[in-house]
Coordinates of C-alpha atoms in Angstrom, one line a residue:
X1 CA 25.6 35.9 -7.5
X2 CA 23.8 35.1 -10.4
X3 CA 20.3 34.2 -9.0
X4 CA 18.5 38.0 -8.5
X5 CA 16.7 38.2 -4.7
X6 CA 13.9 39.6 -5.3
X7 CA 13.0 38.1 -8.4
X8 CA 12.2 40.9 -11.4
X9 CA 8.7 41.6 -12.0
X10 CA 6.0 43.7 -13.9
X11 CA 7.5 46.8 -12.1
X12 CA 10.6 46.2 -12.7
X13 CA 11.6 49.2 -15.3
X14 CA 9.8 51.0 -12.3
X15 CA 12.2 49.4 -9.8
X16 CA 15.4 49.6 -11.3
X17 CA 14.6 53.4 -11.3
X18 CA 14.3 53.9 -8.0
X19 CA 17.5 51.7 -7.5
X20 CA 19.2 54.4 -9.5
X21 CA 17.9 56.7 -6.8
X22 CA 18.4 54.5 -3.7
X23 CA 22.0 53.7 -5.0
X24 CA 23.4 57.5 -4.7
X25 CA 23.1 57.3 -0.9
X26 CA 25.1 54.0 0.1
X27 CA 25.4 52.2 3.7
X28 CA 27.7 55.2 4.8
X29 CA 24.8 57.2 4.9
X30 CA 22.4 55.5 6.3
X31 CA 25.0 54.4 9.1
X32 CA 25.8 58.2 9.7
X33 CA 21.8 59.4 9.3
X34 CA 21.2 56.7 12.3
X35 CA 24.3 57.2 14.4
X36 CA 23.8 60.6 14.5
X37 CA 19.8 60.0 15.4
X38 CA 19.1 62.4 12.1
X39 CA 16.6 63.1 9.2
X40 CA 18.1 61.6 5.9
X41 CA 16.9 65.3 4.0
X42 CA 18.8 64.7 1.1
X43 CA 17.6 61.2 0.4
X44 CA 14.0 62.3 1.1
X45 CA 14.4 66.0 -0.9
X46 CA 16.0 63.3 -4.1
X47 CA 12.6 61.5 -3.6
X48 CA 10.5 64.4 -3.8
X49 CA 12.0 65.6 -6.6
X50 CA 12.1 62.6 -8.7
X51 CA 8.5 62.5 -8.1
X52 CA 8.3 59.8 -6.2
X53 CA 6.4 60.7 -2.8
X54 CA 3.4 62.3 -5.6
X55 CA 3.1 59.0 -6.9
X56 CA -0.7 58.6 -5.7
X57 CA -1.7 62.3 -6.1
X58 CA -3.2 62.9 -9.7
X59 CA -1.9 64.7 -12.1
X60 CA -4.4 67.1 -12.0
X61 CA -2.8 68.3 -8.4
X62 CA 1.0 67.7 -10.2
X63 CA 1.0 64.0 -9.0
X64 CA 1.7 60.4 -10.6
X65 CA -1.9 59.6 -10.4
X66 CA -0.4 55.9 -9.7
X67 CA -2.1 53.4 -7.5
X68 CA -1.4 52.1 -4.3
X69 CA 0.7 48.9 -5.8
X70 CA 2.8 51.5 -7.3
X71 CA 3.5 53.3 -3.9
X72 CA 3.9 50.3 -2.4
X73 CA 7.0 49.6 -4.6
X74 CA 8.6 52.8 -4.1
X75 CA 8.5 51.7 0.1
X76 CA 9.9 48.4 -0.8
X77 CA 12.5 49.9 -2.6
X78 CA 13.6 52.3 -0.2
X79 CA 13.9 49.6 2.2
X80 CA 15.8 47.0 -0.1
X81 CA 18.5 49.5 -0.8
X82 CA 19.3 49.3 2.6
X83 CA 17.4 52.5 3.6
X84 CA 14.4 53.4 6.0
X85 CA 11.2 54.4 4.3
X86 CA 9.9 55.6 8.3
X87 CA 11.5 58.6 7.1
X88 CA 9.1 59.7 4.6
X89 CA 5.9 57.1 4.2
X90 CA 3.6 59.2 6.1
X91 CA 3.2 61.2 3.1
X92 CA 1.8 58.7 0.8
X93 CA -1.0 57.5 3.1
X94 CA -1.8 60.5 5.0
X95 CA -2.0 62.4 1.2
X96 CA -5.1 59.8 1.0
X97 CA -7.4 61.5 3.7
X98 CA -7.0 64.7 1.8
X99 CA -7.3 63.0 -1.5
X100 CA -10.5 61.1 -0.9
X101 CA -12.8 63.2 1.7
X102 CA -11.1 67.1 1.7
X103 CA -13.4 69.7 -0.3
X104 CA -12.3 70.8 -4.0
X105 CA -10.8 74.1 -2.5
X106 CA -8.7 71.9 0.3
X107 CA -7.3 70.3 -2.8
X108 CA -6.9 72.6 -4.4
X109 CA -4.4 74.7 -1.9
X110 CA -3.0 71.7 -0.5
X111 CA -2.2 69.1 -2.7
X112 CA 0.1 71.0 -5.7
X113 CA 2.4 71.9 -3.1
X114 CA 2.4 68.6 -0.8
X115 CA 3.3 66.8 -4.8
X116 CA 6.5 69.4 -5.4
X117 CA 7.5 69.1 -2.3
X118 CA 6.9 72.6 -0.9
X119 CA 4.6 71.2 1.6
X120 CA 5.0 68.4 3.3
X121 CA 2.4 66.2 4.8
X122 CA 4.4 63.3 7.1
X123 CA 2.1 63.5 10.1
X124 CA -0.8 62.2 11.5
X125 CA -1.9 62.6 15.3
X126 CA -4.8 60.0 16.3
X127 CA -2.9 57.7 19.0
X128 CA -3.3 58.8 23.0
X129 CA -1.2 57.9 25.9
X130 CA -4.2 56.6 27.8
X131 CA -6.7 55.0 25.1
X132 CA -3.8 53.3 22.9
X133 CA -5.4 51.3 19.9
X134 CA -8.6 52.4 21.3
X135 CA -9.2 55.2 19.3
X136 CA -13.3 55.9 19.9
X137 CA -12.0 56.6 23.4
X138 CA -9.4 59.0 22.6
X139 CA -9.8 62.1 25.3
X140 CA -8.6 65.3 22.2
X141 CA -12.0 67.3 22.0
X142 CA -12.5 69.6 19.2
X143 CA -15.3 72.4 20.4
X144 CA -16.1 74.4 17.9
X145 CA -16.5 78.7 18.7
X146 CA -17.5 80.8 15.9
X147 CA -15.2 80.0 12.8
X148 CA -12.8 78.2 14.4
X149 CA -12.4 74.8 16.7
X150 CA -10.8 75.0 19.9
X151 CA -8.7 71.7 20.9
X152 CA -7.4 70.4 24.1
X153 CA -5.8 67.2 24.9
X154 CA -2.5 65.1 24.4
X155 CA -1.6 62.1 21.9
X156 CA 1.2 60.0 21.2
X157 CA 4.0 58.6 19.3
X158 CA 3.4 61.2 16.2
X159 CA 6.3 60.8 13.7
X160 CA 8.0 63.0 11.8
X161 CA 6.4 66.6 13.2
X162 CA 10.1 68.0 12.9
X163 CA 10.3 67.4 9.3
X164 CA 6.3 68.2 8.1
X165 CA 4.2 71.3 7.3
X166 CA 0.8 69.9 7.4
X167 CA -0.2 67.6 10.2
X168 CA -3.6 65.5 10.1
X169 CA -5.8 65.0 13.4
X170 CA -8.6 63.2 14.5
X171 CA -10.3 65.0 17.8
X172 CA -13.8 64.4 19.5
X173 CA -16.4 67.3 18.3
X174 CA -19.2 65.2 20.2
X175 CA -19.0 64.0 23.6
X176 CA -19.2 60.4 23.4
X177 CA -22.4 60.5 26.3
X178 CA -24.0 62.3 22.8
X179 CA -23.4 59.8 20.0
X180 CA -25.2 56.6 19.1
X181 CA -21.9 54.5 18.1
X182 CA -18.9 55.2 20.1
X183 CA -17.4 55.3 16.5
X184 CA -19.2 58.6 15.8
X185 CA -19.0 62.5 17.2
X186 CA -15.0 62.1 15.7
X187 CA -13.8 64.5 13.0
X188 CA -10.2 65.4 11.0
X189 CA -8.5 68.3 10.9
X190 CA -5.8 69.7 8.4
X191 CA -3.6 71.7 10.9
X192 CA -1.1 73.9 9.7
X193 CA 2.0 73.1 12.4
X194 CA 3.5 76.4 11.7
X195 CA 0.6 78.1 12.9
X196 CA 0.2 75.7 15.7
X197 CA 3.3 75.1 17.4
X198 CA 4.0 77.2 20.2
X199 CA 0.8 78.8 20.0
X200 CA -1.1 75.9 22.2
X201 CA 0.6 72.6 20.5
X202 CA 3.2 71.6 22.6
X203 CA 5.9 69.1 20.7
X204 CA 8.0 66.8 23.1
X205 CA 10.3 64.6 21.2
X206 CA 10.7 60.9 22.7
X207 CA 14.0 58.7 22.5
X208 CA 13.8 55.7 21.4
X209 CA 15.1 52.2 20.4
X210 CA 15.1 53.4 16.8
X211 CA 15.8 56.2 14.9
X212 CA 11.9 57.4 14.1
X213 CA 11.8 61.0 15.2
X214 CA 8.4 60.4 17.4
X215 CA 6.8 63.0 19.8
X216 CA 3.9 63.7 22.7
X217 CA 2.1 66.5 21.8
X218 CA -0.1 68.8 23.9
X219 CA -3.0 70.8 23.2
X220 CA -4.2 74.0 25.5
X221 CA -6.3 75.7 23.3
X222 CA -5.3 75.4 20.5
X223 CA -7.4 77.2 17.9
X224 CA -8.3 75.9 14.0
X225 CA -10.0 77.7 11.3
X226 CA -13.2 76.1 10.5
X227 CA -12.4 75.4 7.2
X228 CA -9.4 73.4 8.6
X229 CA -12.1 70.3 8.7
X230 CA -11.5 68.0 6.2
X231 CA -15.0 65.9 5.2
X232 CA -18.3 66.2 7.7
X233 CA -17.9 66.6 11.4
X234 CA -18.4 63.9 12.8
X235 CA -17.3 60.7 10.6
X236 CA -13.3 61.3 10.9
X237 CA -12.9 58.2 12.3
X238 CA -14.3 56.4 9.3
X239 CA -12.4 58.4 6.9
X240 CA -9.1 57.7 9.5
X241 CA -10.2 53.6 8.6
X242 CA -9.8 54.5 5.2
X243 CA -6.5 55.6 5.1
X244 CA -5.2 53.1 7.5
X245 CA -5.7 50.2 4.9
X246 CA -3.1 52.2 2.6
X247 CA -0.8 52.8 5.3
X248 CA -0.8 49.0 6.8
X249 CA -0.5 47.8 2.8
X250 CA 2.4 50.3 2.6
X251 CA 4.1 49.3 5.7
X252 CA 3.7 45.6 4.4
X253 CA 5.7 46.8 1.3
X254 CA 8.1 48.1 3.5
X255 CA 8.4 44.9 5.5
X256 CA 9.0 43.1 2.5
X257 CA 11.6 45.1 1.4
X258 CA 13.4 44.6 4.5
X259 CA 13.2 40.9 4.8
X260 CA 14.2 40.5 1.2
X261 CA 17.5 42.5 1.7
X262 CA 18.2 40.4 4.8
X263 CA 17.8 37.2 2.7
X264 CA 20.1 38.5 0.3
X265 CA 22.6 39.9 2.6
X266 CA 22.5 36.4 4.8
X267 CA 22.5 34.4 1.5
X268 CA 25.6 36.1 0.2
X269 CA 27.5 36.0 3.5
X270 CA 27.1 32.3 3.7
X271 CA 28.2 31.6 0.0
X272 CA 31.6 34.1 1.2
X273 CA 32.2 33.2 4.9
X274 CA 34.8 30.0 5.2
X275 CA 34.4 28.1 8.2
X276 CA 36.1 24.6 8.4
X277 CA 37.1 25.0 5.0
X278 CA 33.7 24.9 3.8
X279 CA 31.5 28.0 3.1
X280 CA 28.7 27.9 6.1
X281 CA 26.5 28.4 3.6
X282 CA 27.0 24.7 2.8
X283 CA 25.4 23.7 6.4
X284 CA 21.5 22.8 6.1
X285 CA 21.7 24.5 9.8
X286 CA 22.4 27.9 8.0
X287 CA 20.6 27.1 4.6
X288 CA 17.5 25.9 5.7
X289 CA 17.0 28.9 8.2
X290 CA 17.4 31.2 5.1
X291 CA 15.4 29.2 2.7
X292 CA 12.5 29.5 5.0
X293 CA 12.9 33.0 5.1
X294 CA 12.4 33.8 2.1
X295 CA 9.7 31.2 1.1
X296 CA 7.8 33.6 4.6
X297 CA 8.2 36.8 2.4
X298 CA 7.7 35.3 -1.1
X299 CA 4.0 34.1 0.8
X300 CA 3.7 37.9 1.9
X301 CA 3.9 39.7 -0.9
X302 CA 1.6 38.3 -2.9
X303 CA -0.9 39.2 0.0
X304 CA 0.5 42.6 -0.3
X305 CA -0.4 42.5 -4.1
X306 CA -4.2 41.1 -3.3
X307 CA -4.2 44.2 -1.2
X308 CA -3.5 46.7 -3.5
X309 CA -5.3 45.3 -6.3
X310 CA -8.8 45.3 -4.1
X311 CA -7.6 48.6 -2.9
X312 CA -7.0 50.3 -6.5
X313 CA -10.1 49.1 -7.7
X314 CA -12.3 50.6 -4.9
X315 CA -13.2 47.1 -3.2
X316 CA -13.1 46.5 0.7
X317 CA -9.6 45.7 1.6
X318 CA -9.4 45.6 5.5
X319 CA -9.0 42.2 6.2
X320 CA -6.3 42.2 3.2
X321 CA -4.6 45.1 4.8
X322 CA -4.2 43.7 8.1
X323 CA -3.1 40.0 6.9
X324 CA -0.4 41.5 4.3
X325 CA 1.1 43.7 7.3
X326 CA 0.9 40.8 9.7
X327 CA 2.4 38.4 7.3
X328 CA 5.1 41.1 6.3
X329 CA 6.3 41.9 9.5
X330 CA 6.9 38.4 10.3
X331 CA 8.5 37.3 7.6
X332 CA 10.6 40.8 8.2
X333 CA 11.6 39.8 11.6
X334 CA 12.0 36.1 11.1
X335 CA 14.6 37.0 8.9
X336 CA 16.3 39.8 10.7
X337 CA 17.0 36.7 13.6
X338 CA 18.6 34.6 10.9
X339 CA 20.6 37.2 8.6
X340 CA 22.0 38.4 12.2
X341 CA 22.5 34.5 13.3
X342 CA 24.0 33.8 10.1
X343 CA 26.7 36.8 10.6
X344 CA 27.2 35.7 13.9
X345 CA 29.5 38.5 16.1
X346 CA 30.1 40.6 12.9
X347 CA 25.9 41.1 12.4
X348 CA 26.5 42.9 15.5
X349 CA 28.8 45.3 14.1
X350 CA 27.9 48.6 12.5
X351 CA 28.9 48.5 9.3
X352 CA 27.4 45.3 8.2
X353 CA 24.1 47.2 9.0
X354 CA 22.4 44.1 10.1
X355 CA 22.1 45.8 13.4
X356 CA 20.2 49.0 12.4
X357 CA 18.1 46.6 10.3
X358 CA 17.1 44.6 13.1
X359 CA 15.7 47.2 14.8
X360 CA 13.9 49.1 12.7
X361 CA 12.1 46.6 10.8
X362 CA 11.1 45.1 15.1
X363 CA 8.8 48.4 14.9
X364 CA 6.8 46.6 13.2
X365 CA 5.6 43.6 15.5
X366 CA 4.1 46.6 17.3
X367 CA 3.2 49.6 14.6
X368 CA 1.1 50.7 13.4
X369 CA -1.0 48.2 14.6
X370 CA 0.0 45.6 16.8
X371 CA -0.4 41.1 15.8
X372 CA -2.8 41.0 18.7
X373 CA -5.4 43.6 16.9
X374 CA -4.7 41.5 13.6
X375 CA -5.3 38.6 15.2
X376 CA -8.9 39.9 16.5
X377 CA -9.9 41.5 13.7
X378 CA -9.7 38.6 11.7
X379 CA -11.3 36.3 14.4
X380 CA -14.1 38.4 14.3
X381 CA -14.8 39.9 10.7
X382 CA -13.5 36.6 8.6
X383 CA -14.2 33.5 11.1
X384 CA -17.1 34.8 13.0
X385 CA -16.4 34.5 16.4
X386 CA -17.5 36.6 19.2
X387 CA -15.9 40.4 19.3
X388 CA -13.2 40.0 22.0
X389 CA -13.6 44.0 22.8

């Protein structure tokens, strides 16, 4: 088809790049990665050595030293070719807590490795099965005995510990009886999983509707070095905000990327598929559905720009954050429901990959922050009303 879906823009030498990448592993591959419930390692080992995953480490450390409007194109890439960026986009926003609060010698050791690839940094643990989205509640306490912090406690749905090296957490140092904002008393810790695991962190894998390698973990004891801390005891959860506007922009991009390659995949079955001697295409029922669709994710993306731009140039970017992932999650499912109802019984099938689609790009309705939170958050901080919690 003649007309391009997306549209080219200022990144696109940039773009057709990573297409260059993305194109060496075809549907086959992603079909046999999820059937099989595994780790695409070779798509994510061609990524880290094309440089791609360092894109927002400087080049001081052996990074990019690109911005987050860059990263957020290499995610949209990833999932317009058809693939699943889950796999690996913990390492661009989690690099960001080490980036922007860890001490010079942290960086130092860490972030070299994490941009060739010899580490890998694809995990963060801050959710808990009984506090959910309310993290100053979370129960993981941190005491600290001579040189090293001692943790106990349990969280949730933390991706990707299978495939990483380097695993950030956010534990309570304070009681919360001892603080003056519940939002204090919190600190982050770099912990080294090979050191950890097995030696009082406890890693229980959890199936689930998609393939996103997930876990429970449990800590008895587990003991840190000091120097482990990353920033000043006490104010990890306000470096853990600052990293979760990168990762909601970056899950936006990847939103985007989805919904554009189900446009394009709906748009190009209906010009093909014959029905009544007439391609279905040619039905406003199945036009209009697909028209809409796109005009949803044309509408987020350029909130997904607006994000980066205020986010690059060191400007508050939390409402912007939250809207671009909201927007770009809809706009992602809306049209997953109408590339699959525009392939009818064959959307279904595996090899169309419509199906795998669908589902992963539904995470997103609920991860990593659910509409409801959004919907607050922007109720409060942009319209004024009354905090609802």
């Amino acid at each position: 088809m003649k007309t391009q879906v997306p549209a080219p823009d200022q990144y696109q030498e940039m773009r057709e790049a990573l297409r260059d990448l993305c194109g060496r592993f075809d549907s086959a591959y992603w079909q046999k990665v999820d059937t099989e419930r595994g780790y695409p390692e070779a798509f994510v080992d061609a990524l880290t050595e094309a440089g791609w995953l360092a894109a927002m480490i400087p080049q001081d450390f052996g990074g990019s030293g690109l911005g987050l409007a860059e990263a957020s194109v290499v995610m949209e890439e990833i999932n317009l070719s058809g693939g699943n960026a889950g796999s690996c986009h913990g390492q661009m926003y989690n690099m960001g807590t080490l980036l922007r609060h860890g001490s010079a010698a942290q960086k130092k050791q860490y972030l070299p490795g994490i941009a060739s690839g010899k580490l890998r940094l694809q995990t963060m643990a801050v959710t808990e099965p009984t506090t959910g989205t309310d993290t100053t509640q979370l129960k993981t306490t941190a005491v600290k005995k001579g040189d090293r912090y001692v943790v106990n406690g349990q969280k949730v749905w933390i991706s990707r510990i299978q495939h990483s090296d380097l695993m950030i957490l956010l534990a309570r140092t304070t009681p919360l009886a001892d603080v003056k904002k519940k939002s204090e008393g919190m600190s982050i810790f770099l912990v080294d999983l090979h050191q950890a695991i097995g030696k009082g962190m406890t890693v229980r894998p959890i199936q689930n509707m998609v393939n996103h390698e997930t876990n429970e973990v449990f800590f008895d004891k587990l003991e840190i070095p000091a120097e482990n801390l990353i920033g000043t005891e006490g104010l990890g959860f306000r470096y853990i905000l600052d990293g979760l506007n990168a990762e909601r922009t970056l899950i936006a991009a990847e939103c985007i990327g989805d919904a554009y390659w189900f446009v394009d995949k709906a748009r190009r079955y209906a010009s093909d598929r014959v029905v009544f001697n007439r391609p279905i295409g040619q039905n406003q029922g199945v036009a209009f559905p697909i028209a809409d669709a796109y005009i949803e994710t044309e509408a987020a993306n350029l909130m997904r720009f607006k994000a980066c731009t205020l986010f690059d140039a060191g400007k508050p970017c939390g409402a912007e954050a939250n809207m671009a992932k909201y927007l770009a999650a809809k706009a992602s499912w809306e049209a997953a429901n109408t590339c699959l109802q525009t392939h009818g019984g064959f959307g279904f099938a595996h090899e169309y990959d419509v199906e795998r689609k669908f589902r992963e790009t539904r995470l997103y309705q609920v991860a990593p922050i659910s509409t409801n939170l959004i919907y607050s958050h922007v109720a409060e901080h942009l319209l004024g009303l009354p905090r609802s919690f």
